[in-house]
Amino acid sequence: MKKARTFMPNEPVETAQAAPARPVARRAAPWREQGPVIGVVAVGGAVGACARYGAALLWPTASGAFPWTTLWVNVVGCAVMGVFMVLITEVWQVHRLVRPFFGTGVLGGFTTFSTYAVDIRTLTDGDEARIALGYLALTVCLALTAVWTATHLARRVVARVRRTGGTDGGGAA
């Protein structure tokens, strides 16, 4: 049996030759890659928020009343998101900035969890707890139903178009 050798402090130790180091490829700074994404989300968010503000001006909600405008803005936004996601994931090949611009930016700015939360708080502060609770539940139920229904219907339409020999979804005809 071979006895293991003990090394003394500061004694040179033989090591295997290391392979020559390969140059490390420089990666672009993360902010350079994300800059365009942040830009399109910001622009899309401004567009969506302006559309939501326009809806609030067209259909204002009286103090203490059920906030129908915010409810329908959120439901419509969820339905549009359902159709949009089917189109960009199953039908079209789109530029990498389309999804953050429209999905995160425009629809994120248009739909509004913050106004939803403020509406609930305003209603509960105004002793309208039943309206607030109804609004809370109805928004969630209708928003989920809208996105599910829109996704389902969009898939059916796409399948029918493909079956009947419609466009292949490659873009404008």
JSON list of C-alpha atoms in Angstrom, two decimals:
[
{"chain": "A", "resi": 1, "resn": "MET", "atom": "CA", "xyz": [0.00, 0.00, 0.00]},
{"chain": "A", "resi": 2, "resn": "LYS", "atom": "CA", "xyz": [1.30, 3.39, -1.00]},
{"chain": "A", "resi": 3, "resn": "LYS", "atom": "CA", "xyz": [1.54, 5.97, 1.74]},
{"chain": "A", "resi": 4, "resn": "ALA", "atom": "CA", "xyz": [0.06, 9.41, 1.01]},
{"chain": "A", "resi": 5, "resn": "ARG", "atom": "CA", "xyz": [2.66, 12.14, 0.93]},
{"chain": "A", "resi": 6, "resn": "THR", "atom": "CA", "xyz": [2.29, 15.06, 3.29]},
{"chain": "A", "resi": 7, "resn": "PHE", "atom": "CA", "xyz": [3.35, 18.47, 1.98]},
{"chain": "A", "resi": 8, "resn": "MET", "atom": "CA", "xyz": [5.07, 21.02, 4.13]},
{"chain": "A", "resi": 9, "resn": "PRO", "atom": "CA", "xyz": [3.95, 24.66, 4.14]},
{"chain": "A", "resi": 10, "resn": "ASN", "atom": "CA", "xyz": [5.51, 26.72, 1.32]},
{"chain": "A", "resi": 11, "resn": "GLU", "atom": "CA", "xyz": [6.74, 23.56, -0.43]},
{"chain": "A", "resi": 12, "resn": "PRO", "atom": "CA", "xyz": [6.14, 23.70, -4.20]},
{"chain": "A", "resi": 13, "resn": "VAL", "atom": "CA", "xyz": [3.45, 21.30, -5.38]},
{"chain": "A", "resi": 14, "resn": "GLU", "atom": "CA", "xyz": [3.49, 19.83, -8.85]},
{"chain": "A", "resi": 15, "resn": "THR", "atom": "CA", "xyz": [0.24, 20.38, -10.69]},
{"chain": "A", "resi": 16, "resn": "ALA", "atom": "CA", "xyz": [-1.02, 19.28, -14.05]},
{"chain": "A", "resi": 17, "resn": "GLN", "atom": "CA", "xyz": [-0.58, 21.76, -16.86]},
{"chain": "A", "resi": 18, "resn": "ALA", "atom": "CA", "xyz": [-3.71, 23.80, -17.22]},
{"chain": "A", "resi": 19, "resn": "ALA", "atom": "CA", "xyz": [-5.14, 24.25, -20.69]},
{"chain": "A", "resi": 20, "resn": "PRO", "atom": "CA", "xyz": [-4.48, 27.69, -22.13]},
{"chain": "A", "resi": 21, "resn": "ALA", "atom": "CA", "xyz": [-7.26, 30.08, -21.18]},
{"chain": "A", "resi": 22, "resn": "ARG", "atom": "CA", "xyz": [-9.70, 30.91, -23.95]},
{"chain": "A", "resi": 23, "resn": "PRO", "atom": "CA", "xyz": [-10.63, 34.53, -24.37]},
{"chain": "A", "resi": 24, "resn": "VAL", "atom": "CA", "xyz": [-14.01, 35.26, -22.83]},
{"chain": "A", "resi": 25, "resn": "ALA", "atom": "CA", "xyz": [-16.52, 36.68, -25.28]},
{"chain": "A", "resi": 26, "resn": "ARG", "atom": "CA", "xyz": [-17.75, 40.07, -24.19]},
{"chain": "A", "resi": 27, "resn": "ARG", "atom": "CA", "xyz": [-21.46, 40.25, -23.69]},
{"chain": "A", "resi": 28, "resn": "ALA", "atom": "CA", "xyz": [-23.35, 43.41, -24.34]},
{"chain": "A", "resi": 29, "resn": "ALA", "atom": "CA", "xyz": [-24.49, 45.20, -21.22]},
{"chain": "A", "resi": 30, "resn": "PRO", "atom": "CA", "xyz": [-27.94, 43.92, -20.16]},
{"chain": "A", "resi": 31, "resn": "TRP", "atom": "CA", "xyz": [-29.44, 47.39, -20.37]},
{"chain": "A", "resi": 32, "resn": "ARG", "atom": "CA", "xyz": [-28.48, 47.62, -24.04]},
{"chain": "A", "resi": 33, "resn": "GLU", "atom": "CA", "xyz": [-30.46, 44.48, -24.83]},
{"chain": "A", "resi": 34, "resn": "GLN", "atom": "CA", "xyz": [-33.41, 45.57, -22.70]},
{"chain": "A", "resi": 35, "resn": "GLY", "atom": "CA", "xyz": [-33.41, 49.22, -23.73]},
{"chain": "A", "resi": 36, "resn": "PRO", "atom": "CA", "xyz": [-35.68, 48.74, -26.76]},
{"chain": "A", "resi": 37, "resn": "VAL", "atom": "CA", "xyz": [-38.05, 46.56, -24.71]},
{"chain": "A", "resi": 38, "resn": "ILE", "atom": "CA", "xyz": [-38.31, 49.18, -21.99]},
{"chain": "A", "resi": 39, "resn": "GLY", "atom": "CA", "xyz": [-38.89, 51.85, -24.62]},
{"chain": "A", "resi": 40, "resn": "VAL", "atom": "CA", "xyz": [-41.74, 50.04, -26.38]},
{"chain": "A", "resi": 41, "resn": "VAL", "atom": "CA", "xyz": [-43.38, 49.10, -23.07]},
{"chain": "A", "resi": 42, "resn": "ALA", "atom": "CA", "xyz": [-43.27, 52.77, -22.02]},
{"chain": "A", "resi": 43, "resn": "VAL", "atom": "CA", "xyz": [-44.73, 54.01, -25.30]},
{"chain": "A", "resi": 44, "resn": "GLY", "atom": "CA", "xyz": [-47.38, 51.27, -25.33]},
{"chain": "A", "resi": 45, "resn": "GLY", "atom": "CA", "xyz": [-48.23, 51.99, -21.71]},
{"chain": "A", "resi": 46, "resn": "ALA", "atom": "CA", "xyz": [-48.77, 55.65, -22.51]},
{"chain": "A", "resi": 47, "resn": "VAL", "atom": "CA", "xyz": [-51.06, 54.73, -25.40]},
{"chain": "A", "resi": 48, "resn": "GLY", "atom": "CA", "xyz": [-53.06, 52.29, -23.26]},
{"chain": "A", "resi": 49, "resn": "ALA", "atom": "CA", "xyz": [-53.33, 54.69, -20.33]},
{"chain": "A", "resi": 50, "resn": "CYS", "atom": "CA", "xyz": [-54.59, 57.45, -22.65]},
{"chain": "A", "resi": 51, "resn": "ALA", "atom": "CA", "xyz": [-57.23, 55.07, -24.02]},
{"chain": "A", "resi": 52, "resn": "ARG", "atom": "CA", "xyz": [-58.33, 54.18, -20.48]},
{"chain": "A", "resi": 53, "resn": "TYR", "atom": "CA", "xyz": [-58.45, 57.85, -19.51]},
{"chain": "A", "resi": 54, "resn": "GLY", "atom": "CA", "xyz": [-60.54, 58.55, -22.61]},
{"chain": "A", "resi": 55, "resn": "ALA", "atom": "CA", "xyz": [-62.99, 55.81, -21.57]},
{"chain": "A", "resi": 56, "resn": "ALA", "atom": "CA", "xyz": [-63.23, 57.36, -18.09]},
{"chain": "A", "resi": 57, "resn": "LEU", "atom": "CA", "xyz": [-64.00, 60.76, -19.64]},
{"chain": "A", "resi": 58, "resn": "LEU", "atom": "CA", "xyz": [-66.63, 59.28, -21.98]},
{"chain": "A", "resi": 59, "resn": "TRP", "atom": "CA", "xyz": [-68.33, 57.24, -19.26]},
{"chain": "A", "resi": 60, "resn": "PRO", "atom": "CA", "xyz": [-67.63, 58.86, -15.86]},
{"chain": "A", "resi": 61, "resn": "THR", "atom": "CA", "xyz": [-68.60, 57.07, -12.66]},
{"chain": "A", "resi": 62, "resn": "ALA", "atom": "CA", "xyz": [-70.53, 59.01, -10.02]},
{"chain": "A", "resi": 63, "resn": "SER", "atom": "CA", "xyz": [-69.19, 58.95, -6.47]},
{"chain": "A", "resi": 64, "resn": "GLY", "atom": "CA", "xyz": [-70.44, 55.88, -4.59]},
{"chain": "A", "resi": 65, "resn": "ALA", "atom": "CA", "xyz": [-71.78, 54.27, -7.77]},
{"chain": "A", "resi": 66, "resn": "PHE", "atom": "CA", "xyz": [-70.72, 50.99, -9.29]},
{"chain": "A", "resi": 67, "resn": "PRO", "atom": "CA", "xyz": [-67.56, 51.63, -11.38]},
{"chain": "A", "resi": 68, "resn": "TRP", "atom": "CA", "xyz": [-68.86, 50.19, -14.66]},
{"chain": "A", "resi": 69, "resn": "THR", "atom": "CA", "xyz": [-66.28, 51.90, -16.83]},
{"chain": "A", "resi": 70, "resn": "THR", "atom": "CA", "xyz": [-63.29, 50.39, -15.02]},
{"chain": "A", "resi": 71, "resn": "LEU", "atom": "CA", "xyz": [-65.00, 47.00, -14.96]},
{"chain": "A", "resi": 72, "resn": "TRP", "atom": "CA", "xyz": [-65.62, 46.98, -18.73]},
{"chain": "A", "resi": 73, "resn": "VAL", "atom": "CA", "xyz": [-62.19, 48.41, -19.55]},
{"chain": "A", "resi": 74, "resn": "ASN", "atom": "CA", "xyz": [-60.62, 45.51, -17.66]},
{"chain": "A", "resi": 75, "resn": "VAL", "atom": "CA", "xyz": [-62.93, 42.92, -19.22]},
{"chain": "A", "resi": 76, "resn": "VAL", "atom": "CA", "xyz": [-62.38, 44.22, -22.77]},
{"chain": "A", "resi": 77, "resn": "GLY", "atom": "CA", "xyz": [-58.62, 44.39, -22.17]},
{"chain": "A", "resi": 78, "resn": "CYS", "atom": "CA", "xyz": [-58.59, 40.76, -21.00]},
{"chain": "A", "resi": 79, "resn": "ALA", "atom": "CA", "xyz": [-60.58, 39.66, -24.06]},
{"chain": "A", "resi": 80, "resn": "VAL", "atom": "CA", "xyz": [-58.20, 41.48, -26.39]},
{"chain": "A", "resi": 81, "resn": "MET", "atom": "CA", "xyz": [-55.26, 39.87, -24.58]},
{"chain": "A", "resi": 82, "resn": "GLY", "atom": "CA", "xyz": [-56.75, 36.42, -25.19]},
{"chain": "A", "resi": 83, "resn": "VAL", "atom": "CA", "xyz": [-57.08, 37.05, -28.94]},
{"chain": "A", "resi": 84, "resn": "PHE", "atom": "CA", "xyz": [-53.68, 38.73, -29.13]},
{"chain": "A", "resi": 85, "resn": "MET", "atom": "CA", "xyz": [-51.86, 35.86, -27.45]},
{"chain": "A", "resi": 86, "resn": "VAL", "atom": "CA", "xyz": [-53.44, 33.30, -29.80]},
{"chain": "A", "resi": 87, "resn": "LEU", "atom": "CA", "xyz": [-52.44, 35.37, -32.82]},
{"chain": "A", "resi": 88, "resn": "ILE", "atom": "CA", "xyz": [-48.83, 35.97, -31.80]},
{"chain": "A", "resi": 89, "resn": "THR", "atom": "CA", "xyz": [-48.12, 32.51, -30.41]},
{"chain": "A", "resi": 90, "resn": "GLU", "atom": "CA", "xyz": [-50.09, 30.27, -32.76]},
{"chain": "A", "resi": 91, "resn": "VAL", "atom": "CA", "xyz": [-50.64, 32.18, -36.00]},
{"chain": "A", "resi": 92, "resn": "TRP", "atom": "CA", "xyz": [-48.16, 34.94, -36.73]},
{"chain": "A", "resi": 93, "resn": "GLN", "atom": "CA", "xyz": [-44.43, 35.28, -36.35]},
{"chain": "A", "resi": 94, "resn": "VAL", "atom": "CA", "xyz": [-43.98, 38.79, -35.04]},
{"chain": "A", "resi": 95, "resn": "HIS", "atom": "CA", "xyz": [-41.05, 41.03, -34.22]},
{"chain": "A", "resi": 96, "resn": "ARG", "atom": "CA", "xyz": [-39.71, 40.50, -30.69]},
{"chain": "A", "resi": 97, "resn": "LEU", "atom": "CA", "xyz": [-40.95, 43.95, -29.61]},
{"chain": "A", "resi": 98, "resn": "VAL", "atom": "CA", "xyz": [-44.62, 43.44, -30.59]},
{"chain": "A", "resi": 99, "resn": "ARG", "atom": "CA", "xyz": [-45.53, 41.45, -27.48]},
{"chain": "A", "resi": 100, "resn": "PRO", "atom": "CA", "xyz": [-43.97, 43.88, -24.98]},
{"chain": "A", "resi": 101, "resn": "PHE", "atom": "CA", "xyz": [-45.39, 46.87, -26.86]},
{"chain": "A", "resi": 102, "resn": "PHE", "atom": "CA", "xyz": [-48.96, 45.67, -27.20]},
{"chain": "A", "resi": 103, "resn": "GLY", "atom": "CA", "xyz": [-49.36, 43.01, -24.50]},
{"chain": "A", "resi": 104, "resn": "THR", "atom": "CA", "xyz": [-47.42, 44.59, -21.67]},
{"chain": "A", "resi": 105, "resn": "GLY", "atom": "CA", "xyz": [-47.53, 48.23, -22.76]},
{"chain": "A", "resi": 106, "resn": "VAL", "atom": "CA", "xyz": [-50.84, 49.02, -24.45]},
{"chain": "A", "resi": 107, "resn": "LEU", "atom": "CA", "xyz": [-52.99, 46.42, -22.70]},
{"chain": "A", "resi": 108, "resn": "GLY", "atom": "CA", "xyz": [-51.14, 46.82, -19.41]},
{"chain": "A", "resi": 109, "resn": "GLY", "atom": "CA", "xyz": [-51.76, 50.58, -19.56]},
{"chain": "A", "resi": 110, "resn": "PHE", "atom": "CA", "xyz": [-55.36, 50.13, -20.68]},
{"chain": "A", "resi": 111, "resn": "THR", "atom": "CA", "xyz": [-56.39, 47.58, -18.07]},
{"chain": "A", "resi": 112, "resn": "THR", "atom": "CA", "xyz": [-55.95, 48.85, -14.59]},
{"chain": "A", "resi": 113, "resn": "PHE", "atom": "CA", "xyz": [-55.47, 46.98, -11.37]},
{"chain": "A", "resi": 114, "resn": "SER", "atom": "CA", "xyz": [-54.59, 50.21, -9.59]},
{"chain": "A", "resi": 115, "resn": "THR", "atom": "CA", "xyz": [-57.88, 51.94, -10.45]},
{"chain": "A", "resi": 116, "resn": "TYR", "atom": "CA", "xyz": [-59.70, 48.72, -9.58]},
{"chain": "A", "resi": 117, "resn": "ALA", "atom": "CA", "xyz": [-58.07, 48.73, -6.13]},
{"chain": "A", "resi": 118, "resn": "VAL", "atom": "CA", "xyz": [-58.74, 52.46, -5.62]},
{"chain": "A", "resi": 119, "resn": "ASP", "atom": "CA", "xyz": [-62.40, 51.97, -6.65]},
{"chain": "A", "resi": 120, "resn": "ILE", "atom": "CA", "xyz": [-62.81, 49.21, -4.07]},
{"chain": "A", "resi": 121, "resn": "ARG", "atom": "CA", "xyz": [-61.15, 51.34, -1.39]},
{"chain": "A", "resi": 122, "resn": "THR", "atom": "CA", "xyz": [-63.30, 54.36, -2.27]},
{"chain": "A", "resi": 123, "resn": "LEU", "atom": "CA", "xyz": [-66.46, 52.28, -2.11]},
{"chain": "A", "resi": 124, "resn": "THR", "atom": "CA", "xyz": [-65.57, 50.72, 1.26]},
{"chain": "A", "resi": 125, "resn": "ASP", "atom": "CA", "xyz": [-64.56, 54.11, 2.67]},
{"chain": "A", "resi": 126, "resn": "GLY", "atom": "CA", "xyz": [-67.95, 55.45, 1.54]},
{"chain": "A", "resi": 127, "resn": "ASP", "atom": "CA", "xyz": [-69.84, 52.69, 3.39]},
{"chain": "A", "resi": 128, "resn": "GLU", "atom": "CA", "xyz": [-70.63, 50.87, 0.16]},
{"chain": "A", "resi": 129, "resn": "ALA", "atom": "CA", "xyz": [-69.10, 47.55, 1.21]},
{"chain": "A", "resi": 130, "resn": "ARG", "atom": "CA", "xyz": [-71.67, 45.43, -0.65]},
{"chain": "A", "resi": 131, "resn": "ILE", "atom": "CA", "xyz": [-71.03, 47.27, -3.91]},
{"chain": "A", "resi": 132, "resn": "ALA", "atom": "CA", "xyz": [-67.27, 46.98, -3.33]},
{"chain": "A", "resi": 133, "resn": "LEU", "atom": "CA", "xyz": [-67.49, 43.25, -2.70]},
{"chain": "A", "resi": 134, "resn": "GLY", "atom": "CA", "xyz": [-69.69, 42.72, -5.75]},
{"chain": "A", "resi": 135, "resn": "TYR", "atom": "CA", "xyz": [-67.28, 44.75, -7.88]},
{"chain": "A", "resi": 136, "resn": "LEU", "atom": "CA", "xyz": [-64.32, 42.80, -6.51]},
{"chain": "A", "resi": 137, "resn": "ALA", "atom": "CA", "xyz": [-65.86, 39.42, -7.36]},
{"chain": "A", "resi": 138, "resn": "LEU", "atom": "CA", "xyz": [-67.48, 40.45, -10.63]},
{"chain": "A", "resi": 139, "resn": "THR", "atom": "CA", "xyz": [-64.29, 41.94, -12.06]},
{"chain": "A", "resi": 140, "resn": "VAL", "atom": "CA", "xyz": [-62.26, 38.80, -11.40]},
{"chain": "A", "resi": 141, "resn": "CYS", "atom": "CA", "xyz": [-64.97, 36.48, -12.73]},
{"chain": "A", "resi": 142, "resn": "LEU", "atom": "CA", "xyz": [-65.68, 38.52, -15.86]},
{"chain": "A", "resi": 143, "resn": "ALA", "atom": "CA", "xyz": [-61.99, 39.17, -16.62]},
{"chain": "A", "resi": 144, "resn": "LEU", "atom": "CA", "xyz": [-61.10, 35.48, -16.40]},
{"chain": "A", "resi": 145, "resn": "THR", "atom": "CA", "xyz": [-64.18, 34.53, -18.41]},
{"chain": "A", "resi": 146, "resn": "ALA", "atom": "CA", "xyz": [-63.30, 37.13, -21.05]},
{"chain": "A", "resi": 147, "resn": "VAL", "atom": "CA", "xyz": [-59.72, 35.96, -21.54]},
{"chain": "A", "resi": 148, "resn": "TRP", "atom": "CA", "xyz": [-60.74, 32.30, -21.61]},
{"chain": "A", "resi": 149, "resn": "THR", "atom": "CA", "xyz": [-63.66, 32.86, -24.00]},
{"chain": "A", "resi": 150, "resn": "ALA", "atom": "CA", "xyz": [-61.67, 35.12, -26.33]},
{"chain": "A", "resi": 151, "resn": "THR", "atom": "CA", "xyz": [-58.80, 32.62, -26.44]},
{"chain": "A", "resi": 152, "resn": "HIS", "atom": "CA", "xyz": [-61.17, 29.74, -27.15]},
{"chain": "A", "resi": 153, "resn": "LEU", "atom": "CA", "xyz": [-63.06, 31.61, -29.87]},
{"chain": "A", "resi": 154, "resn": "ALA", "atom": "CA", "xyz": [-59.87, 32.89, -31.49]},
{"chain": "A", "resi": 155, "resn": "ARG", "atom": "CA", "xyz": [-58.51, 29.34, -31.69]},
{"chain": "A", "resi": 156, "resn": "ARG", "atom": "CA", "xyz": [-61.77, 28.15, -33.26]},
{"chain": "A", "resi": 157, "resn": "VAL", "atom": "CA", "xyz": [-61.69, 30.92, -35.85]},
{"chain": "A", "resi": 158, "resn": "VAL", "atom": "CA", "xyz": [-58.04, 30.19, -36.66]},
{"chain": "A", "resi": 159, "resn": "ALA", "atom": "CA", "xyz": [-58.80, 26.48, -37.03]},
{"chain": "A", "resi": 160, "resn": "ARG", "atom": "CA", "xyz": [-61.77, 27.19, -39.31]},
{"chain": "A", "resi": 161, "resn": "VAL", "atom": "CA", "xyz": [-59.73, 29.58, -41.47]},
{"chain": "A", "resi": 162, "resn": "ARG", "atom": "CA", "xyz": [-56.97, 26.99, -41.80]},
{"chain": "A", "resi": 163, "resn": "ARG", "atom": "CA", "xyz": [-59.47, 24.20, -42.59]},
{"chain": "A", "resi": 164, "resn": "THR", "atom": "CA", "xyz": [-61.21, 26.20, -45.30]},
{"chain": "A", "resi": 165, "resn": "GLY", "atom": "CA", "xyz": [-57.94, 27.21, -46.95]},
{"chain": "A", "resi": 166, "resn": "GLY", "atom": "CA", "xyz": [-57.74, 30.78, -45.68]},
{"chain": "A", "resi": 167, "resn": "THR", "atom": "CA", "xyz": [-54.49, 32.64, -45.29]},
{"chain": "A", "resi": 168, "resn": "ASP", "atom": "CA", "xyz": [-51.65, 30.88, -43.54]},
{"chain": "A", "resi": 169, "resn": "GLY", "atom": "CA", "xyz": [-51.25, 33.68, -41.03]},
{"chain": "A", "resi": 170, "resn": "GLY", "atom": "CA", "xyz": [-47.98, 34.82, -42.53]},
{"chain": "A", "resi": 171, "resn": "GLY", "atom": "CA", "xyz": [-49.04, 38.44, -42.56]},
{"chain": "A", "resi": 172, "resn": "ALA", "atom": "CA", "xyz": [-50.93, 40.70, -44.90]},
{"chain": "A", "resi": 173, "resn": "ALA", "atom": "CA", "xyz": [-52.29, 39.12, -48.05]}
]
